[in-house]
Amino acid sequence: MPEIRVTPLGAGQDVGRSCILVSIGGKNVMLDCGMHMGYNDDRRFPDFSYITRNGRLTDFLDCVIISHFHLDHCGALPYFSEMVGYDGPIYMTHPTQAICPILLEDYRKIAVDKKGEANFFTSQMIKDCMKKVVAVRLHQTVQVDEELQIKAYYAGHVLGAAMFQIKVGSESVVYTGDYNMTPDRHLGAAWIDKCRPNLLITESTYATTIRDSKRCRERDFLKKVHETVERGGKVLIPVFALGRAQELCILLETFWERMNLKAPIYFSTGLTEKANHYYKLFITWTNQKIRKTFVQRNMFEFKHIKAFDRAFADNPGPMVVFATPGMLHAGQSLQIFRKWAGNEKNMVIMPGYCVQGTVGHKILSGQRKLEMEGRQVLEIRMQVEYMSFSAHADAKGIMQLVGQAEPESVLLVHGEAKKMEFLKQKIEQEFRVSCYMPANGETVTLPTSPSIPVGISLGLLKREMAQGLLPDAKKPRLLHGTLIMKDSALKELGLAEHQLRFTCRVHLHDSRKEQETAARVYSHLKSLLKDHCVQHLPDGSVTVESILIQAAAHSEDPGTKVLLVSWTYQDEELGSYLTSLLKKGLPPAPSGGS
Amino acid sequence: MMALPYITEHTGFTGTVYATEPTVQIGRLLMEELVNFTERVPKAQSASLWKNKDTQRLLPSPLKDAVEVSTWRRCYTMQEVNSALSKIQLVGYSQKIELFGAVQVTPLSSGYALGSSNWIIQSHYEKVSYVSGSSLLTTHPQPMDQASLKNSDVLVLTGLTQIPTANPDGMVGEFFSNLALTVRNGGNVLVPCYPSGVIYDLLECLYQYIDSAGLSSIPFYFISPVANSSLEFSQIFAEWLCHNKQTKVYLPEPPFPHAELIQTNKLKHYPSIHGDFSNDFRQPCVVFTGHPSLRFGDVVHFMELWGKSSLNTVIFTEPDFSYLEALAPYQPLAMKCIYCPIDTRLNFIQVSKLLKEVQPLHVVCPEQYTQPPPAQAHRMDLMIDCQPPPMSYRRAEVLALPFKRRYEKIEIMPELADSLVPMEMKPGVSLATVSAVLHTKDNKHALQPPPRPIQPTGGKKRKRVTDDIPDCKVLKPLLSGSIPVEQFVQTLEKHGFSDIKVEDTAKGHIVLLQEAETLIQIEEDSTHIICDNDEMLRVRLRDLVLKFLQKF
């Protein structure tokens, strides 16, 4: 029995190090290759030894697909391809291919230069890894090999994020990566056609949340920033260099301009400028409005937002700082946070999801005293706000996507087990499809029943279709044919079809004209054979299914009519039944007839 | 694409139009420029009486030679352009678009311009490629996708180079040497051009050439209502560019160096000669502007301004118009005229290379390509040469493509497939008879297992009929083979039939059983038994016939 097997190596009932193995139609595909932000040991990368212990990965995987450039989706890629060893193709979209190496390099720098980790991938490895990448465009059908094809759909979430359809023959799986079903200030909404996959693998970060309208959240955000700045406080917004950062920058930029505010806005690290540049060059991936107006005014050229310098953090007076990374687990955002945490006038706004184990997660769960490196205890007096700007689909969005794609079954990844449980029930109830949520290392097996494509001779098809057009078109008809396995035709085998046809003469005593006899036969059969298709054709003949009945005058006796009943061997039972039926004669003619 | 509004707005066309995103965006710019140029010179009245065939015949050349004047139309408006463009559905290269389940359409990179496409139209067993305006040269767009054109039944080939004898690289060289020469002598250079396309390549060459030729102090002006948009748009279609340019975007840097020319103020662009341009205008200079026909647009002003001085030069690069005709109304001219047409589309040498590579079964092309151009009748190399010879077509001709559809794809449902029992007829060839219900939906066919027989119910029927209505769904095997008449007759005799008469017919034989008033027509592939309504007899005959046939 053909089947689809799915094993998450990461992101199974968890957020982080997304990595999912899919076997479909004899092909093995790895979806995403991410790292876990919450761990600093072996657990940060997926356990690739699951794929093979001693063989080469290339022999076991047909391709790797990266959905977008977030490190929890691509962070383990150089480790996987260069240190574990994989030489096959890696597919991702153009923007992802452009931005991914920069984030990897950034990640490497923090890990190696700041934390002094050994045995980490090198810059050269990132470069070598990126050489194996094949860029895909949206909706392009990429033929990985003869049978395996993949297709990317727009996913929103971040610049270049894509959902992927993986198809072998008539079986298919859709992997959403991370996606967003509501357009935001800089990106559009995810979209997929009704591709009816056997399985939809969807993220479920916000499995239980239904978010209020975007406008309210934006107003709330602006109000909080504005209030803090008014009373002379400093606002720290930890972000990742690409994604939310640009959305919030556009938001603040327009607000500052409208309100004519003077407090400085800074954006940390050198990435910013570059990041904005990527948005300018890949403007076709942003939302409709930005694309339309970019010639007049490029939304990614900010007037009020300036580059941040480390020394600015100690400047007196209000300011807003966007700093990386977004979960306060390292780097500049953490440094600034430590400086500002003690002052209750200040505020930190977490605009996105924080993985367990990060400082961001701790302060959001209400911790007010943090143990930092070197046993220092940091007391947090600044206000902590959480505002979900992360561009994941909420429960409503996920349901919407399931509705759009109409899968036969759904598999949840990239979420917390408890929340998944809730969503799973909801999906099973609403769509009546089975829903799975495997843990890491657990395999889900889905039996499939792919249909078998064969060629049908056009003549046969047209003949059948023409008959299907008769009044009873809805009624199933039997089609007889011969299936040849191997590309030779029936004739080549020296076997011509032989048609055996019978025609029986049935004598009827009826002095009326042939047409009237035929009409009587028709009404008689029609009343008797309710389950069959009985027709009176314009040429005067009557058909029952494919059996032809014609009335003719008797050559000698004008009072007798001859019914010619003709059928093929395949219709023998019906044919012989009809003749016996007709032999019994017709019921007395309706009153008008005689 | 430039004629699209005429189809979508005036013919009652209601279908979908498919195009790539750069095609739509840049097409919009080209149309916008055209509309802008024509609307600048509104005509109070338009003459149409001359279009009458009898009148036209009497007019001087070239009017009297113009063909199909009655079909000439007035230029569309921006409103019509927008409406036409709103009917376009965007597609990407290698995207497979299903049309009514019957055919699949796929655009492929043609390598000629940003987003330019060749198209594949295919059903499950047939493939037609449409190759138009393709280029094998390395310029800014993504290289032409040749591999996907392989295995075509028919390849429709059009949009070849207009100037098969000119080498684009040589022309670019000539272009710059003339440009430099004029400017050094204190003259101005005018380049009539479209606002998109070759100009990107020219600007790029300019960028490399400008310093080495000591032209850095000369201002370059690009004047078009869509100049700014065109330059901006060219920078955002990274995914449609050649590999080199894509790599640049990854850095991230703008793919085209004209961004730097603009930044350093070497290249300036203006929507028209009015406004800012009149303040900034310095001579000597180089001006790129439209329209290349020299009939309208800002180019007209420059022709009149500079035409009288022999210091100045006009350089024609667009191959669409004859430069002599374009210049005719401006004569006599003192300014120098240089003709360096740059047409990167396929020439005949490249075509034969392409055809060798792709190997289509048939080639279809316009009539003009099947013979050398009239002006160079001896150049036998300036025509398409392939085996079998190409089918040609002319205006408004309907061609029947030379292939016959024989098969269609159909799906066999797994339950049905399970029930099939293949027999091996000879090594490697297996056979199974299929009896199934055909389901056709959205032009997709599927075979499903036949429904279970339903026992007829209902008491009334039974009273009147002695036996049940037979279940016509009982599957009967297919028959094959043929019946040897002599042996058949012998068998009949053995089974007690006498008085058998055999008649020969055109296709076979008729066996007459005179006693039983029965007639058996035997042909190569069919047998027809015509008898009286005698079930016993019929069944006997049937069994005898079946003895001679194979069942599946």
PDB file of N, CA and C in Angstrom, chain A residues 94 97-98 137 139 141 278 285 291 451-452 454-456 458 479-481 483 485-486 493 495-496 498-499 501-505 528 569-570 572-573 576-577 579 583, chain B residues 21 93-95 125 142 239 250 406-408 410-412 428 430-432 434-436 470 476-477 479-481 517 525-533 535 538 542 546:
ATOM      1  N   HIS A  94      14.183  33.381  -3.843  1.00  0.00           N
ATOM      2  CA  HIS A  94      15.277  34.325  -4.072  1.00  0.00           C
ATOM      3  C   HIS A  94      15.581  35.196  -2.857  1.00  0.00           C
ATOM      4  N   GLN A  97      17.295  33.203  -0.263  1.00  0.00           N
ATOM      5  CA  GLN A  97      18.672  32.900  -0.633  1.00  0.00           C
ATOM      6  C   GLN A  97      19.573  34.111  -0.409  1.00  0.00           C
ATOM      7  N   ALA A  98      19.029  35.307  -0.613  1.00  0.00           N
ATOM      8  CA  ALA A  98      19.835  36.508  -0.448  1.00  0.00           C
ATOM      9  C   ALA A  98      20.104  36.795   1.027  1.00  0.00           C
ATOM     10  N   ARG A 137      11.029  30.551  -7.939  1.00  0.00           N
ATOM     11  CA  ARG A 137      10.098  31.670  -7.963  1.00  0.00           C
ATOM     12  C   ARG A 137       8.726  31.179  -7.512  1.00  0.00           C
ATOM     13  N   HIS A 139       5.098  29.985  -7.548  1.00  0.00           N
ATOM     14  CA  HIS A 139       4.234  29.272  -8.498  1.00  0.00           C
ATOM     15  C   HIS A 139       5.001  28.535  -9.593  1.00  0.00           C
ATOM     16  N   THR A 141       6.809  25.585 -11.157  1.00  0.00           N
ATOM     17  CA  THR A 141       6.838  24.160 -10.870  1.00  0.00           C
ATOM     18  C   THR A 141       8.250  23.663 -11.110  1.00  0.00           C
ATOM     19  N   TYR A 278      17.296  45.274   1.051  1.00  0.00           N
ATOM     20  CA  TYR A 278      16.707  44.048   0.516  1.00  0.00           C
ATOM     21  C   TYR A 278      15.229  44.253   0.234  1.00  0.00           C
ATOM     22  N   TRP A 285       7.876  41.328  -3.554  1.00  0.00           N
ATOM     23  CA  TRP A 285       7.402  40.376  -2.544  1.00  0.00           C
ATOM     24  C   TRP A 285       6.613  41.074  -1.433  1.00  0.00           C
ATOM     25  N   ARG A 291       3.976  48.187  -3.330  1.00  0.00           N
ATOM     26  CA  ARG A 291       4.422  47.948  -4.695  1.00  0.00           C
ATOM     27  C   ARG A 291       3.923  49.024  -5.639  1.00  0.00           C
ATOM     28  N   SER A 451      -4.547   7.089  -7.654  1.00  0.00           N
ATOM     29  CA  SER A 451      -5.128   6.472  -8.827  1.00  0.00           C
ATOM     30  C   SER A 451      -4.038   6.312  -9.880  1.00  0.00           C
ATOM     31  N   ILE A 452      -4.304   5.476 -10.848  1.00  0.00           N
ATOM     32  CA  ILE A 452      -3.274   5.131 -11.820  1.00  0.00           C
ATOM     33  C   ILE A 452      -3.579   5.792 -13.147  1.00  0.00           C
ATOM     34  N   VAL A 454      -3.538   6.271 -16.956  1.00  0.00           N
ATOM     35  CA  VAL A 454      -3.250   5.493 -18.162  1.00  0.00           C
ATOM     36  C   VAL A 454      -3.729   6.301 -19.358  1.00  0.00           C
ATOM     37  N   GLY A 455      -3.341   5.894 -20.520  1.00  0.00           N
ATOM     38  CA  GLY A 455      -3.817   6.558 -21.727  1.00  0.00           C
ATOM     39  C   GLY A 455      -5.062   5.855 -22.231  1.00  0.00           C
ATOM     40  N   ILE A 456      -5.992   6.628 -22.715  1.00  0.00           N
ATOM     41  CA  ILE A 456      -7.191   6.000 -23.276  1.00  0.00           C
ATOM     42  C   ILE A 456      -7.293   6.458 -24.721  1.00  0.00           C
ATOM     43  N   LEU A 458      -8.533   8.022 -27.892  1.00  0.00           N
ATOM     44  CA  LEU A 458      -9.461   9.145 -27.996  1.00  0.00           C
ATOM     45  C   LEU A 458     -10.774   8.696 -28.615  1.00  0.00           C
ATOM     46  N   LEU A 479     -18.164   1.093 -19.385  1.00  0.00           N
ATOM     47  CA  LEU A 479     -17.240   1.255 -20.490  1.00  0.00           C
ATOM     48  C   LEU A 479     -16.400  -0.003 -20.540  1.00  0.00           C
ATOM     49  N   HIS A 480     -16.278  -0.567 -21.718  1.00  0.00           N
ATOM     50  CA  HIS A 480     -15.464  -1.773 -21.835  1.00  0.00           C
ATOM     51  C   HIS A 480     -14.200  -1.438 -22.585  1.00  0.00           C
ATOM     52  N   GLY A 481     -13.097  -1.887 -22.092  1.00  0.00           N
ATOM     53  CA  GLY A 481     -11.856  -1.617 -22.789  1.00  0.00           C
ATOM     54  C   GLY A 481     -10.833  -2.649 -22.413  1.00  0.00           C
ATOM     55  N   LEU A 483      -6.877  -2.993 -21.126  1.00  0.00           N
ATOM     56  CA  LEU A 483      -5.702  -2.289 -20.633  1.00  0.00           C
ATOM     57  C   LEU A 483      -4.475  -3.056 -21.057  1.00  0.00           C
ATOM     58  N   MET A 485      -0.505  -3.319 -20.676  1.00  0.00           N
ATOM     59  CA  MET A 485       0.649  -2.851 -19.913  1.00  0.00           C
ATOM     60  C   MET A 485       1.852  -3.059 -20.792  1.00  0.00           C
ATOM     61  N   LYS A 486       2.360  -1.993 -21.298  1.00  0.00           N
ATOM     62  CA  LYS A 486       3.410  -2.018 -22.309  1.00  0.00           C
ATOM     63  C   LYS A 486       2.856  -1.247 -23.476  1.00  0.00           C
ATOM     64  N   LEU A 493      -0.899  -7.153 -31.118  1.00  0.00           N
ATOM     65  CA  LEU A 493      -0.914  -8.497 -30.569  1.00  0.00           C
ATOM     66  C   LEU A 493      -1.582  -9.467 -31.532  1.00  0.00           C
ATOM     67  N   LEU A 495      -4.714  -9.330 -32.156  1.00  0.00           N
ATOM     68  CA  LEU A 495      -6.020  -9.604 -31.596  1.00  0.00           C
ATOM     69  C   LEU A 495      -6.948  -8.462 -31.942  1.00  0.00           C
ATOM     70  N   ALA A 496      -7.701  -8.635 -32.977  1.00  0.00           N
ATOM     71  CA  ALA A 496      -8.670  -7.602 -33.285  1.00  0.00           C
ATOM     72  C   ALA A 496      -9.929  -7.912 -32.504  1.00  0.00           C
ATOM     73  N   HIS A 498     -13.571  -8.641 -31.826  1.00  0.00           N
ATOM     74  CA  HIS A 498     -14.596  -9.255 -32.663  1.00  0.00           C
ATOM     75  C   HIS A 498     -15.959  -8.945 -32.069  1.00  0.00           C
ATOM     76  N   GLN A 499     -16.794  -8.335 -32.875  1.00  0.00           N
ATOM     77  CA  GLN A 499     -18.117  -7.989 -32.361  1.00  0.00           C
ATOM     78  C   GLN A 499     -19.117  -9.067 -32.743  1.00  0.00           C
ATOM     79  N   ARG A 501     -22.962  -9.945 -32.822  1.00  0.00           N
ATOM     80  CA  ARG A 501     -24.238  -9.237 -32.726  1.00  0.00           C
ATOM     81  C   ARG A 501     -25.374 -10.180 -33.067  1.00  0.00           C
ATOM     82  N   PHE A 502     -26.460 -10.034 -32.365  1.00  0.00           N
ATOM     83  CA  PHE A 502     -27.638 -10.837 -32.659  1.00  0.00           C
ATOM     84  C   PHE A 502     -28.779  -9.942 -33.079  1.00  0.00           C
ATOM     85  N   THR A 503     -29.550 -10.424 -34.036  1.00  0.00           N
ATOM     86  CA  THR A 503     -30.785  -9.711 -34.352  1.00  0.00           C
ATOM     87  C   THR A 503     -31.908 -10.740 -34.387  1.00  0.00           C
ATOM     88  N   CYS A 504     -32.903 -10.490 -33.633  1.00  0.00           N
ATOM     89  CA  CYS A 504     -34.018 -11.426 -33.606  1.00  0.00           C
ATOM     90  C   CYS A 504     -35.250 -10.777 -34.201  1.00  0.00           C
ATOM     91  N   ARG A 505     -35.964 -11.562 -34.931  1.00  0.00           N
ATOM     92  CA  ARG A 505     -37.220 -11.056 -35.483  1.00  0.00           C
ATOM     93  C   ARG A 505     -38.344 -11.436 -34.535  1.00  0.00           C
ATOM     94  N   LEU A 528     -42.467  -0.416 -18.447  1.00  0.00           N
ATOM     95  CA  LEU A 528     -41.982  -1.620 -17.766  1.00  0.00           C
ATOM     96  C   LEU A 528     -40.582  -1.460 -17.188  1.00  0.00           C
ATOM     97  N   TYR A 569     -23.154  -9.146 -27.991  1.00  0.00           N
ATOM     98  CA  TYR A 569     -22.911 -10.218 -27.043  1.00  0.00           C
ATOM     99  C   TYR A 569     -22.850  -9.689 -25.604  1.00  0.00           C
ATOM    100  N   GLN A 570     -22.267  -8.487 -25.455  1.00  0.00           N
ATOM    101  CA  GLN A 570     -22.108  -7.925 -24.118  1.00  0.00           C
ATOM    102  C   GLN A 570     -23.458  -7.593 -23.469  1.00  0.00           C
ATOM    103  N   GLU A 572     -26.168  -9.432 -23.825  1.00  0.00           N
ATOM    104  CA  GLU A 572     -26.986 -10.593 -24.171  1.00  0.00           C
ATOM    105  C   GLU A 572     -28.217 -10.787 -23.283  1.00  0.00           C
ATOM    106  N   GLU A 573     -28.021 -10.691 -21.963  1.00  0.00           N
ATOM    107  CA  GLU A 573     -29.141 -10.969 -21.057  1.00  0.00           C
ATOM    108  C   GLU A 573     -30.307 -10.046 -21.334  1.00  0.00           C
ATOM    109  N   SER A 576     -31.980 -10.862 -24.752  1.00  0.00           N
ATOM    110  CA  SER A 576     -32.836 -12.036 -24.835  1.00  0.00           C
ATOM    111  C   SER A 576     -34.077 -11.831 -23.972  1.00  0.00           C
ATOM    112  N   TYR A 577     -33.906 -11.074 -22.914  1.00  0.00           N
ATOM    113  CA  TYR A 577     -35.066 -10.765 -22.082  1.00  0.00           C
ATOM    114  C   TYR A 577     -36.089  -9.944 -22.866  1.00  0.00           C
ATOM    115  N   THR A 579     -36.542  -9.768 -26.094  1.00  0.00           N
ATOM    116  CA  THR A 579     -37.259 -10.504 -27.135  1.00  0.00           C
ATOM    117  C   THR A 579     -38.372 -11.327 -26.515  1.00  0.00           C
ATOM    118  N   LYS A 583     -42.263 -10.838 -27.357  1.00  0.00           N
ATOM    119  CA  LYS A 583     -42.973 -11.963 -27.936  1.00  0.00           C
ATOM    120  C   LYS A 583     -44.372 -12.080 -27.337  1.00  0.00           C
TER     121      LYS A 583
ATOM    122  N   GLU B  21       4.807  39.235 -14.617  1.00  0.00           N
ATOM    123  CA  GLU B  21       4.710  40.528 -13.956  1.00  0.00           C
ATOM    124  C   GLU B  21       5.532  41.623 -14.656  1.00  0.00           C
ATOM    125  N   TYR B  93       7.563  32.207 -14.775  1.00  0.00           N
ATOM    126  CA  TYR B  93       8.200  31.201 -15.637  1.00  0.00           C
ATOM    127  C   TYR B  93       8.024  29.820 -15.015  1.00  0.00           C
ATOM    128  N   SER B  94       7.839  28.834 -15.880  1.00  0.00           N
ATOM    129  CA  SER B  94       7.683  27.421 -15.483  1.00  0.00           C
ATOM    130  C   SER B  94       6.460  27.179 -14.616  1.00  0.00           C
ATOM    131  N   GLN B  95       5.572  28.135 -14.542  1.00  0.00           N
ATOM    132  CA  GLN B  95       4.330  27.875 -13.810  1.00  0.00           C
ATOM    133  C   GLN B  95       3.396  27.119 -14.735  1.00  0.00           C
ATOM    134  N   TYR B 125      -0.537  14.203 -24.145  1.00  0.00           N
ATOM    135  CA  TYR B 125       0.255  13.468 -25.124  1.00  0.00           C
ATOM    136  C   TYR B 125       0.786  14.335 -26.263  1.00  0.00           C
ATOM    137  N   GLN B 142      16.956  36.978 -17.974  1.00  0.00           N
ATOM    138  CA  GLN B 142      17.297  35.586 -17.731  1.00  0.00           C
ATOM    139  C   GLN B 142      17.501  34.872 -19.062  1.00  0.00           C
ATOM    140  N   GLU B 239      14.435  38.618  -9.855  1.00  0.00           N
ATOM    141  CA  GLU B 239      14.223  37.202 -10.162  1.00  0.00           C
ATOM    142  C   GLU B 239      14.105  36.931 -11.658  1.00  0.00           C
ATOM    143  N   TYR B 250      21.863  40.066  -4.266  1.00  0.00           N
ATOM    144  CA  TYR B 250      22.092  39.363  -3.012  1.00  0.00           C
ATOM    145  C   TYR B 250      23.051  40.118  -2.100  1.00  0.00           C
ATOM    146  N   ARG B 406      -4.417  10.962 -30.411  1.00  0.00           N
ATOM    147  CA  ARG B 406      -4.848   9.574 -30.377  1.00  0.00           C
ATOM    148  C   ARG B 406      -5.213   9.136 -28.964  1.00  0.00           C
ATOM    149  N   TYR B 407      -4.531   9.675 -27.985  1.00  0.00           N
ATOM    150  CA  TYR B 407      -4.791   9.220 -26.628  1.00  0.00           C
ATOM    151  C   TYR B 407      -5.083  10.379 -25.708  1.00  0.00           C
ATOM    152  N   GLU B 408      -5.730  10.085 -24.648  1.00  0.00           N
ATOM    153  CA  GLU B 408      -6.029  11.068 -23.620  1.00  0.00           C
ATOM    154  C   GLU B 408      -5.709  10.390 -22.298  1.00  0.00           C
ATOM    155  N   ILE B 410      -6.352   9.141 -18.593  1.00  0.00           N
ATOM    156  CA  ILE B 410      -7.504   8.781 -17.784  1.00  0.00           C
ATOM    157  C   ILE B 410      -6.976   8.131 -16.520  1.00  0.00           C
ATOM    158  N   GLU B 411      -7.659   8.350 -15.427  1.00  0.00           N
ATOM    159  CA  GLU B 411      -7.190   7.788 -14.171  1.00  0.00           C
ATOM    160  C   GLU B 411      -7.986   6.534 -13.850  1.00  0.00           C
ATOM    161  N   ILE B 412      -7.281   5.508 -13.419  1.00  0.00           N
ATOM    162  CA  ILE B 412      -7.973   4.313 -12.963  1.00  0.00           C
ATOM    163  C   ILE B 412      -7.962   4.359 -11.444  1.00  0.00           C
ATOM    164  N   GLY B 428       6.684  -9.525 -21.644  1.00  0.00           N
ATOM    165  CA  GLY B 428       6.723  -8.083 -21.446  1.00  0.00           C
ATOM    166  C   GLY B 428       5.425  -7.372 -21.764  1.00  0.00           C
ATOM    167  N   SER B 430       1.459  -7.350 -21.022  1.00  0.00           N
ATOM    168  CA  SER B 430       0.341  -7.923 -20.286  1.00  0.00           C
ATOM    169  C   SER B 430      -0.937  -7.231 -20.706  1.00  0.00           C
ATOM    170  N   LEU B 431      -2.017  -7.916 -20.506  1.00  0.00           N
ATOM    171  CA  LEU B 431      -3.281  -7.402 -20.985  1.00  0.00           C
ATOM    172  C   LEU B 431      -4.342  -7.630 -19.937  1.00  0.00           C
ATOM    173  N   ALA B 432      -5.211  -6.683 -19.775  1.00  0.00           N
ATOM    174  CA  ALA B 432      -6.333  -6.889 -18.864  1.00  0.00           C
ATOM    175  C   ALA B 432      -7.528  -6.188 -19.450  1.00  0.00           C
ATOM    176  N   VAL B 434     -10.908  -4.131 -19.094  1.00  0.00           N
ATOM    177  CA  VAL B 434     -11.422  -3.192 -18.102  1.00  0.00           C
ATOM    178  C   VAL B 434     -12.883  -2.944 -18.409  1.00  0.00           C
ATOM    179  N   SER B 435     -13.714  -3.148 -17.417  1.00  0.00           N
ATOM    180  CA  SER B 435     -15.093  -2.702 -17.558  1.00  0.00           C
ATOM    181  C   SER B 435     -15.332  -1.766 -16.402  1.00  0.00           C
ATOM    182  N   ALA B 436     -15.640  -0.555 -16.720  1.00  0.00           N
ATOM    183  CA  ALA B 436     -15.710   0.423 -15.654  1.00  0.00           C
ATOM    184  C   ALA B 436     -16.693   1.501 -16.030  1.00  0.00           C
ATOM    185  N   PRO B 470     -33.460  -8.782 -16.574  1.00  0.00           N
ATOM    186  CA  PRO B 470     -32.095  -9.243 -16.362  1.00  0.00           C
ATOM    187  C   PRO B 470     -31.196  -8.075 -15.959  1.00  0.00           C
ATOM    188  N   LYS B 476     -19.756  -9.072 -19.299  1.00  0.00           N
ATOM    189  CA  LYS B 476     -19.478 -10.066 -20.326  1.00  0.00           C
ATOM    190  C   LYS B 476     -18.071  -9.822 -20.833  1.00  0.00           C
ATOM    191  N   PRO B 477     -17.362 -10.867 -21.129  1.00  0.00           N
ATOM    192  CA  PRO B 477     -16.010 -10.645 -21.625  1.00  0.00           C
ATOM    193  C   PRO B 477     -16.020 -10.038 -23.021  1.00  0.00           C
ATOM    194  N   LEU B 479     -14.667 -10.021 -26.834  1.00  0.00           N
ATOM    195  CA  LEU B 479     -14.312 -11.114 -27.733  1.00  0.00           C
ATOM    196  C   LEU B 479     -13.246 -10.648 -28.701  1.00  0.00           C
ATOM    197  N   SER B 480     -12.462 -11.596 -29.147  1.00  0.00           N
ATOM    198  CA  SER B 480     -11.524 -11.227 -30.192  1.00  0.00           C
ATOM    199  C   SER B 480     -11.216 -12.437 -31.059  1.00  0.00           C
ATOM    200  N   GLY B 481     -10.633 -12.188 -32.208  1.00  0.00           N
ATOM    201  CA  GLY B 481     -10.349 -13.262 -33.140  1.00  0.00           C
ATOM    202  C   GLY B 481     -11.258 -13.145 -34.354  1.00  0.00           C
ATOM    203  N   GLU B 517     -34.599 -20.157 -41.104  1.00  0.00           N
ATOM    204  CA  GLU B 517     -34.754 -18.743 -41.484  1.00  0.00           C
ATOM    205  C   GLU B 517     -33.752 -17.864 -40.762  1.00  0.00           C
ATOM    206  N   ASP B 525     -14.112  -8.747 -38.382  1.00  0.00           N
ATOM    207  CA  ASP B 525     -14.137  -8.371 -36.975  1.00  0.00           C
ATOM    208  C   ASP B 525     -15.544  -8.349 -36.379  1.00  0.00           C
ATOM    209  N   SER B 526     -16.473  -8.968 -37.053  1.00  0.00           N
ATOM    210  CA  SER B 526     -17.801  -8.989 -36.445  1.00  0.00           C
ATOM    211  C   SER B 526     -18.628 -10.161 -36.957  1.00  0.00           C
ATOM    212  N   THR B 527     -19.559 -10.547 -36.152  1.00  0.00           N
ATOM    213  CA  THR B 527     -20.493 -11.591 -36.537  1.00  0.00           C
ATOM    214  C   THR B 527     -21.883 -11.113 -36.170  1.00  0.00           C
ATOM    215  N   HIS B 528     -22.813 -11.277 -37.088  1.00  0.00           N
ATOM    216  CA  HIS B 528     -24.165 -10.805 -36.820  1.00  0.00           C
ATOM    217  C   HIS B 528     -25.124 -11.951 -37.062  1.00  0.00           C
ATOM    218  N   ILE B 529     -25.826 -12.348 -36.021  1.00  0.00           N
ATOM    219  CA  ILE B 529     -26.769 -13.453 -36.155  1.00  0.00           C
ATOM    220  C   ILE B 529     -28.174 -12.880 -36.214  1.00  0.00           C
ATOM    221  N   ILE B 530     -28.861 -13.125 -37.340  1.00  0.00           N
ATOM    222  CA  ILE B 530     -30.232 -12.619 -37.464  1.00  0.00           C
ATOM    223  C   ILE B 530     -31.154 -13.823 -37.539  1.00  0.00           C
ATOM    224  N   CYS B 531     -32.035 -13.913 -36.569  1.00  0.00           N
ATOM    225  CA  CYS B 531     -32.881 -15.099 -36.538  1.00  0.00           C
ATOM    226  C   CYS B 531     -34.276 -14.731 -36.087  1.00  0.00           C
ATOM    227  N   ASP B 532     -35.146 -15.729 -36.175  1.00  0.00           N
ATOM    228  CA  ASP B 532     -36.467 -15.521 -35.606  1.00  0.00           C
ATOM    229  C   ASP B 532     -36.335 -15.561 -34.098  1.00  0.00           C
ATOM    230  N   ASN B 533     -37.420 -15.197 -33.478  1.00  0.00           N
ATOM    231  CA  ASN B 533     -37.336 -15.142 -32.025  1.00  0.00           C
ATOM    232  C   ASN B 533     -37.408 -16.538 -31.444  1.00  0.00           C
ATOM    233  N   GLU B 535     -35.260 -18.502 -28.861  1.00  0.00           N
ATOM    234  CA  GLU B 535     -34.158 -18.364 -27.914  1.00  0.00           C
ATOM    235  C   GLU B 535     -33.235 -19.584 -27.945  1.00  0.00           C
ATOM    236  N   ARG B 538     -30.978 -19.439 -30.880  1.00  0.00           N
ATOM    237  CA  ARG B 538     -30.014 -18.352 -30.771  1.00  0.00           C
ATOM    238  C   ARG B 538     -28.876 -18.755 -29.825  1.00  0.00           C
ATOM    239  N   ARG B 542     -25.028 -19.096 -30.697  1.00  0.00           N
ATOM    240  CA  ARG B 542     -24.075 -18.259 -29.959  1.00  0.00           C
ATOM    241  C   ARG B 542     -22.917 -19.114 -29.454  1.00  0.00           C
ATOM    242  N   LEU B 546     -18.999 -18.721 -30.296  1.00  0.00           N
ATOM    243  CA  LEU B 546     -18.031 -18.399 -29.242  1.00  0.00           C
ATOM    244  C   LEU B 546     -16.862 -19.373 -29.230  1.00  0.00           C
TER     245      LEU B 546
END
